[in-house]
mmCIF file of C-alpha atoms in Angstrom:
data_model
loop_
_atom_site.group_PDB
_atom_site.id
_atom_site.type_symbol
_atom_site.label_atom_id
_atom_site.label_comp_id
_atom_site.label_asym_id
_atom_site.label_seq_id
_atom_site.Cartn_x
_atom_site.Cartn_y
_atom_site.Cartn_z
ATOM 1 C CA MET J 90 -33.318 59.361 18.768
ATOM 2 C CA ALA J 91 -30.717 56.579 18.568
ATOM 3 C CA LYS J 92 -30.539 53.792 21.092
ATOM 4 C CA ILE J 93 -26.715 53.937 22.117
ATOM 5 C CA ILE J 94 -25.110 50.613 23.114
ATOM 6 C CA ALA J 95 -21.508 50.348 24.350
ATOM 7 C CA ILE J 96 -19.790 47.104 23.979
ATOM 8 C CA VAL J 97 -17.603 46.715 26.941
ATOM 9 C CA ASN J 98 -15.352 44.183 28.716
ATOM 10 C CA GLN J 99 -11.823 45.209 30.037
ATOM 11 C CA LYS J 100 -10.612 41.715 29.167
ATOM 12 C CA GLY J 101 -9.164 41.355 25.687
ATOM 13 C CA GLY J 102 -9.912 38.463 23.376
ATOM 14 C CA VAL J 103 -13.636 38.195 24.396
ATOM 15 C CA GLY J 104 -15.140 38.950 20.862
ATOM 16 C CA LYS J 105 -15.875 42.557 21.785
ATOM 17 C CA THR J 106 -14.804 43.889 18.234
ATOM 18 C CA THR J 107 -16.260 41.004 16.479
ATOM 19 C CA THR J 108 -19.544 41.742 18.220
ATOM 20 C CA SER J 109 -19.313 45.422 17.607
ATOM 21 C CA VAL J 110 -18.912 45.011 13.931
ATOM 22 C CA ASN J 111 -21.258 42.279 13.324
ATOM 23 C CA LEU J 112 -24.129 43.709 15.620
ATOM 24 C CA ALA J 113 -23.722 47.040 13.783
ATOM 25 C CA ALA J 114 -23.830 45.328 10.298
ATOM 26 C CA GLY J 115 -26.531 43.012 11.159
ATOM 27 C CA LEU J 116 -28.824 46.073 12.397
ATOM 28 C CA ALA J 117 -27.940 47.653 9.066
ATOM 29 C CA VAL J 118 -29.027 44.522 7.110
ATOM 30 C CA THR J 119 -32.379 45.068 8.770
ATOM 31 C CA GLU J 120 -32.393 48.740 7.420
ATOM 32 C CA LYS J 121 -31.777 50.210 10.728
ATOM 33 C CA LYS J 122 -29.690 53.442 10.428
ATOM 34 C CA THR J 123 -26.620 52.446 12.418
ATOM 35 C CA LEU J 124 -23.320 54.265 13.415
ATOM 36 C CA LEU J 125 -20.386 52.300 14.617
ATOM 37 C CA ILE J 126 -17.942 54.350 16.691
ATOM 38 C CA ASP J 127 -14.420 52.786 17.095
ATOM 39 C CA LEU J 128 -13.274 53.899 20.516
ATOM 40 C CA ASP J 129 -10.320 51.449 20.626
ATOM 41 C CA PRO J 130 -6.839 52.646 19.698
ATOM 42 C CA GLN J 131 -6.064 49.207 18.317
ATOM 43 C CA SER J 132 -8.655 50.314 15.480
ATOM 44 C CA ASN J 133 -9.922 46.705 14.845
ATOM 45 C CA SER J 134 -13.448 47.630 14.152
ATOM 46 C CA THR J 135 -12.173 50.301 11.763
ATOM 47 C CA ALA J 136 -10.212 47.581 9.788
ATOM 48 C CA GLY J 137 -12.897 45.042 10.135
ATOM 49 C CA LEU J 138 -15.238 47.346 7.936
ATOM 50 C CA GLY J 139 -12.563 47.774 5.378
ATOM 51 C CA HIS J 140 -11.448 51.261 6.227
ATOM 52 C CA PRO J 141 -7.723 51.808 6.218
ATOM 53 C CA VAL J 142 -6.098 52.508 9.616
ATOM 54 C CA ARG J 143 -3.558 55.495 9.546
ATOM 55 C CA VAL J 144 -1.901 57.340 12.496
ATOM 56 C CA ASP J 145 -2.382 60.599 10.689
ATOM 57 C CA GLY J 146 -5.966 59.844 9.378
ATOM 58 C CA LYS J 147 -9.000 61.852 10.515
ATOM 59 C CA SER J 148 -10.543 59.675 13.522
ATOM 60 C CA ILE J 149 -12.503 59.875 16.873
ATOM 61 C CA TYR J 150 -9.179 61.184 18.286
ATOM 62 C CA GLN J 151 -9.745 64.714 16.704
ATOM 63 C CA VAL J 152 -13.406 64.599 17.864
ATOM 64 C CA LEU J 153 -12.344 64.045 21.485
ATOM 65 C CA LEU J 154 -9.672 66.845 21.330
ATOM 66 C CA GLY J 155 -12.412 69.290 19.901
ATOM 67 C CA GLN J 156 -10.479 69.584 16.466
ATOM 68 C CA ALA J 157 -13.411 67.789 14.449
ATOM 69 C CA THR J 158 -17.038 66.908 14.572
ATOM 70 C CA ILE J 159 -18.431 63.463 14.090
ATOM 71 C CA PRO J 160 -19.788 64.323 10.469
ATOM 72 C CA ASP J 161 -16.208 65.655 9.617
ATOM 73 C CA ILE J 162 -14.706 62.273 10.031
ATOM 74 C CA MET J 163 -17.495 59.829 9.442
ATOM 75 C CA HIS J 164 -17.202 57.241 6.568
ATOM 76 C CA LYS J 165 -20.053 55.451 4.627
ATOM 77 C CA CYS J 166 -19.758 51.758 4.574
ATOM 78 C CA GLU J 167 -20.465 48.916 2.039
ATOM 79 C CA LEU J 168 -23.774 48.429 3.739
ATOM 80 C CA PRO J 169 -26.085 51.246 2.808
ATOM 81 C CA PHE J 170 -27.563 51.766 6.355
ATOM 82 C CA LEU J 171 -24.078 51.612 8.166
ATOM 83 C CA ASP J 172 -21.764 54.559 8.883
ATOM 84 C CA LEU J 173 -18.359 54.350 10.694
ATOM 85 C CA VAL J 174 -16.554 56.665 12.988
ATOM 86 C CA PRO J 175 -12.897 55.353 12.653
ATOM 87 C CA SER J 176 -10.335 55.026 15.170
ATOM 88 C CA SER J 177 -6.670 55.407 14.837
ATOM 89 C CA PRO J 178 -3.468 54.569 16.967
ATOM 90 C CA SER J 179 -3.233 58.026 17.817
ATOM 91 C CA LEU J 180 -6.103 57.655 20.187
ATOM 92 C CA VAL J 181 -3.697 55.886 22.601
ATOM 93 C CA GLY J 182 -2.639 59.456 23.813
ATOM 94 C CA ALA J 183 -6.055 60.716 24.252
ATOM 95 C CA GLU J 184 -6.280 59.630 27.982
ATOM 96 C CA VAL J 185 -3.225 61.691 28.782
ATOM 97 C CA GLU J 186 -4.309 64.687 26.807
ATOM 98 C CA LEU J 187 -7.810 64.848 28.175
ATOM 99 C CA VAL J 188 -6.811 64.608 31.840
ATOM 100 C CA SER J 189 -7.055 68.366 32.268
ATOM 101 C CA ALA J 190 -10.085 68.950 30.045
ATOM 102 C CA MET J 191 -13.291 70.286 31.495
ATOM 103 C CA ALA J 192 -15.892 67.633 31.898
ATOM 104 C CA ARG J 193 -13.578 65.082 30.166
ATOM 105 C CA GLU J 194 -15.967 62.045 30.667
ATOM 106 C CA ARG J 195 -18.690 63.893 28.832
ATOM 107 C CA ILE J 196 -16.908 64.827 25.538
ATOM 108 C CA LEU J 197 -18.146 61.859 23.589
ATOM 109 C CA LYS J 198 -21.688 62.222 24.927
ATOM 110 C CA GLU J 199 -21.801 65.963 23.682
ATOM 111 C CA ALA J 200 -20.367 64.994 20.158
ATOM 112 C CA VAL J 201 -22.820 62.074 19.745
ATOM 113 C CA ALA J 202 -25.657 64.475 20.764
ATOM 114 C CA GLU J 203 -25.208 66.472 17.549
ATOM 115 C CA ILE J 204 -25.925 63.403 15.264
ATOM 116 C CA GLU J 205 -27.915 60.853 17.356
ATOM 117 C CA ASP J 206 -31.240 61.843 15.742
ATOM 118 C CA ASN J 207 -29.834 60.667 12.460
ATOM 119 C CA TYR J 208 -29.652 57.120 13.616
ATOM 120 C CA ASP J 209 -31.661 54.280 15.166
ATOM 121 C CA PHE J 210 -28.647 52.589 16.696
ATOM 122 C CA ILE J 211 -25.215 53.862 17.747
ATOM 123 C CA ILE J 212 -22.853 51.154 18.683
ATOM 124 C CA ILE J 213 -19.556 52.053 20.489
ATOM 125 C CA ASP J 214 -16.681 49.486 20.552
ATOM 126 C CA CYS J 215 -14.632 50.186 23.634
ATOM 127 C CA PRO J 216 -11.122 49.546 24.597
ATOM 128 C CA PRO J 217 -10.086 46.604 26.731
ATOM 129 C CA SER J 218 -9.685 48.955 29.691
ATOM 130 C CA LEU J 219 -11.668 50.876 32.148
ATOM 131 C CA GLY J 220 -9.880 54.182 31.509
ATOM 132 C CA LEU J 221 -11.193 57.569 30.257
ATOM 133 C CA LEU J 222 -12.085 56.325 26.897
ATOM 134 C CA THR J 223 -14.407 53.714 28.354
ATOM 135 C CA LEU J 224 -15.781 56.161 30.785
ATOM 136 C CA ASN J 225 -16.664 58.367 28.125
ATOM 137 C CA ALA J 226 -18.494 55.506 26.346
ATOM 138 C CA LEU J 227 -20.400 54.728 29.563
ATOM 139 C CA THR J 228 -21.368 58.237 29.808
ATOM 140 C CA ALA J 229 -22.771 58.365 26.402
ATOM 141 C CA ALA J 230 -24.403 55.072 26.298
ATOM 142 C CA HIS J 231 -27.939 54.103 27.199
ATOM 143 C CA SER J 232 -26.876 50.489 27.943
ATOM 144 C CA ILE J 233 -24.023 48.168 27.708
ATOM 145 C CA LEU J 234 -23.418 44.795 26.126
ATOM 146 C CA ILE J 235 -21.017 42.633 27.745
ATOM 147 C CA PRO J 236 -19.338 39.821 25.665
ATOM 148 C CA ILE J 237 -18.163 36.979 27.828
ATOM 149 C CA GLN J 238 -15.936 34.139 26.194
ATOM 150 C CA CYS J 239 -16.790 30.468 27.147
ATOM 151 C CA GLU J 240 -13.319 29.922 28.790
ATOM 152 C CA TYR J 241 -11.752 29.581 32.181
ATOM 153 C CA TYR J 242 -11.733 32.607 34.216
ATOM 154 C CA ALA J 243 -14.622 34.050 32.055
ATOM 155 C CA LEU J 244 -15.988 36.036 35.078
ATOM 156 C CA GLU J 245 -12.536 37.237 36.096
ATOM 157 C CA GLY J 246 -12.469 41.066 36.275
ATOM 158 C CA LEU J 247 -16.258 41.419 35.719
ATOM 159 C CA GLY J 248 -16.703 42.621 39.317
ATOM 160 C CA GLN J 249 -14.440 45.563 38.574
ATOM 161 C CA LEU J 250 -16.517 46.413 35.368
ATOM 162 C CA LEU J 251 -19.803 46.197 37.271
ATOM 163 C CA ASN J 252 -18.392 48.566 40.150
ATOM 164 C CA THR J 253 -17.379 51.042 37.416
ATOM 165 C CA VAL J 254 -20.918 50.804 35.919
ATOM 166 C CA ARG J 255 -22.469 51.267 39.209
ATOM 167 C CA ARG J 256 -20.266 54.392 39.982
ATOM 168 C CA VAL J 257 -21.403 55.742 36.602
ATOM 169 C CA GLN J 258 -24.958 55.197 37.285
ATOM 170 C CA LYS J 259 -24.714 56.888 40.539
ATOM 171 C CA THR J 260 -22.740 60.106 39.456
ATOM 172 C CA ILE J 261 -22.905 60.632 35.696
ATOM 173 C CA ASN J 262 -25.441 58.376 33.959
ATOM 174 C CA LYS J 263 -28.171 57.343 36.123
ATOM 175 C CA ALA J 264 -30.111 55.811 33.204
ATOM 176 C CA LEU J 265 -27.495 53.504 32.179
ATOM 177 C CA VAL J 266 -28.446 49.795 32.243
ATOM 178 C CA ILE J 267 -27.032 46.388 31.156
ATOM 179 C CA GLU J 268 -28.496 45.626 27.763
ATOM 180 C CA GLY J 269 -27.375 42.063 27.837
ATOM 181 C CA VAL J 270 -24.608 39.312 28.347
ATOM 182 C CA LEU J 271 -23.449 37.606 25.149
ATOM 183 C CA MET J 272 -21.739 34.247 25.421
ATOM 184 C CA THR J 273 -18.801 34.175 22.633
ATOM 185 C CA MET J 274 -16.536 31.388 21.331
ATOM 186 C CA TYR J 275 -19.208 28.660 22.486
ATOM 187 C CA ASP J 276 -18.442 25.129 21.516
ATOM 188 C CA SER J 277 -21.323 22.764 22.285
ATOM 189 C CA ARG J 278 -19.029 19.860 22.202
ATOM 190 C CA LEU J 279 -17.107 21.127 25.266
ATOM 191 C CA ASN J 280 -18.468 20.548 28.752
ATOM 192 C CA LEU J 281 -16.441 23.772 29.695
ATOM 193 C CA SER J 282 -18.495 25.837 27.430
ATOM 194 C CA LYS J 283 -21.729 24.649 29.139
ATOM 195 C CA GLN J 284 -20.326 24.939 32.544
ATOM 196 C CA VAL J 285 -19.258 28.736 31.920
ATOM 197 C CA VAL J 286 -22.857 29.497 30.459
ATOM 198 C CA GLU J 287 -24.354 28.031 33.560
ATOM 199 C CA GLU J 288 -21.989 30.022 35.785
ATOM 200 C CA VAL J 289 -22.650 33.236 34.010
ATOM 201 C CA LYS J 290 -26.423 32.514 33.960
ATOM 202 C CA THR J 291 -26.246 32.102 37.734
ATOM 203 C CA TYR J 292 -24.645 35.642 37.979
ATOM 204 C CA PHE J 293 -26.757 37.543 35.322
ATOM 205 C CA LYS J 294 -29.831 35.545 35.138
ATOM 206 C CA GLU J 295 -32.157 36.678 32.468
ATOM 207 C CA ARG J 296 -29.679 39.377 31.032
ATOM 208 C CA VAL J 297 -27.767 36.494 29.285
ATOM 209 C CA TYR J 298 -28.767 36.343 25.631
ATOM 210 C CA LYS J 299 -30.436 33.143 24.164
ATOM 211 C CA THR J 300 -28.055 33.534 21.337
ATOM 212 C CA TYR J 301 -24.607 32.132 21.777
ATOM 213 C CA ILE J 302 -21.853 32.970 19.267
ATOM 214 C CA ASN J 303 -20.229 29.665 18.220
ATOM 215 C CA ARG J 304 -16.577 29.096 17.353
ATOM 216 C CA ASN J 305 -16.523 29.654 13.481
ATOM 217 C CA VAL J 306 -13.750 29.770 11.094
ATOM 218 C CA ARG J 307 -15.550 32.068 8.759
ATOM 219 C CA LEU J 308 -16.223 34.591 11.467
ATOM 220 C CA SER J 309 -12.447 34.505 12.378
ATOM 221 C CA GLU J 310 -11.547 35.112 8.748
ATOM 222 C CA SER J 311 -13.826 38.002 7.901
ATOM 223 C CA PRO J 312 -11.903 40.835 9.578
ATOM 224 C CA SER J 313 -8.864 39.998 7.438
ATOM 225 C CA TYR J 314 -11.004 40.827 4.426
ATOM 226 C CA GLY J 315 -12.316 44.117 5.922
ATOM 227 C CA LYS J 316 -15.910 42.559 5.918
ATOM 228 C CA PRO J 317 -18.558 41.917 8.459
ATOM 229 C CA ILE J 318 -19.596 38.172 8.383
ATOM 230 C CA MET J 319 -22.889 39.049 6.617
ATOM 231 C CA LEU J 320 -21.018 40.212 3.464
ATOM 232 C CA TYR J 321 -18.141 37.781 3.860
ATOM 233 C CA ASP J 322 -20.126 34.579 4.155
ATOM 234 C CA ALA J 323 -23.952 35.266 4.776
ATOM 235 C CA ASN J 324 -24.617 31.404 5.092
ATOM 236 C CA SER J 325 -22.131 30.641 7.730
ATOM 237 C CA VAL J 326 -22.937 29.791 11.312
ATOM 238 C CA GLY J 327 -21.358 33.165 12.546
ATOM 239 C CA ALA J 328 -23.632 35.182 10.413
ATOM 240 C CA ALA J 329 -26.807 33.204 11.636
ATOM 241 C CA ASN J 330 -25.635 33.698 15.156
ATOM 242 C CA TYR J 331 -25.181 37.440 14.912
ATOM 243 C CA MET J 332 -28.472 37.760 12.987
ATOM 244 C CA ASN J 333 -30.137 36.151 15.952
ATOM 245 C CA LEU J 334 -28.559 38.408 18.201
ATOM 246 C CA VAL J 335 -29.893 41.424 16.278
ATOM 247 C CA GLU J 336 -33.410 39.858 16.533
ATOM 248 C CA GLU J 337 -33.026 39.861 20.252
ATOM 249 C CA VAL J 338 -31.562 43.411 20.427
ATOM 250 C CA LEU J 339 -34.488 44.760 18.368
ATOM 251 C CA GLU J 340 -37.036 42.990 20.638
ATOM 252 C CA ASN J 341 -35.529 44.903 23.592
ATOM 253 C CA ALA J 342 -35.387 48.205 21.677
#
């Protein structure tokens, strides 16, 4: 059975999609059967793996509405052990359309249950909000990975996220745990980066990964080429960072 990890932070611009794409790709590089589910209407993970983003294309939107199953809309990626469940901009309407659905927070969990035995890892890229889509991810997941950028106000809003996680643990998914906290956009030359890391470590303690994701031009460029960093530039700092993260995730599996 797959280990299901939701990549979640309601703040935008923290490296959530970059982490989703490159953690999934890194796991695939180690020959772990991996599925990446793009649950964000912005569809950046979909584009980041080279899949065209179309409003009328088959996507996770149809799965949530009960019009398709995951195998119906899944795509093989360039990496042999990596599959993608794409998103589309249509997903932005799903929160409204699912409001009256029975057990609406469990729809993704039930869809994933049909295929989870086929994978070692399932990574879910969540939208930058704490709405119904993210709630579906938290219900389906075994654990959450929280990317936090090394900038001012890094911890802003995290209390709200953790309150949501606690409510889910109490009511819907008692087994949900924090997989880890990942520091992104780290710059060892800046005192600010070091101060933010210390602040986050004070709050999350041993849950903070030893791996930090450094600011890296190649890492920023790779999505525009539709490739994870391992395929775009395997010798880059960004690729090394994410492979180190993969090692830590595998150690905890």
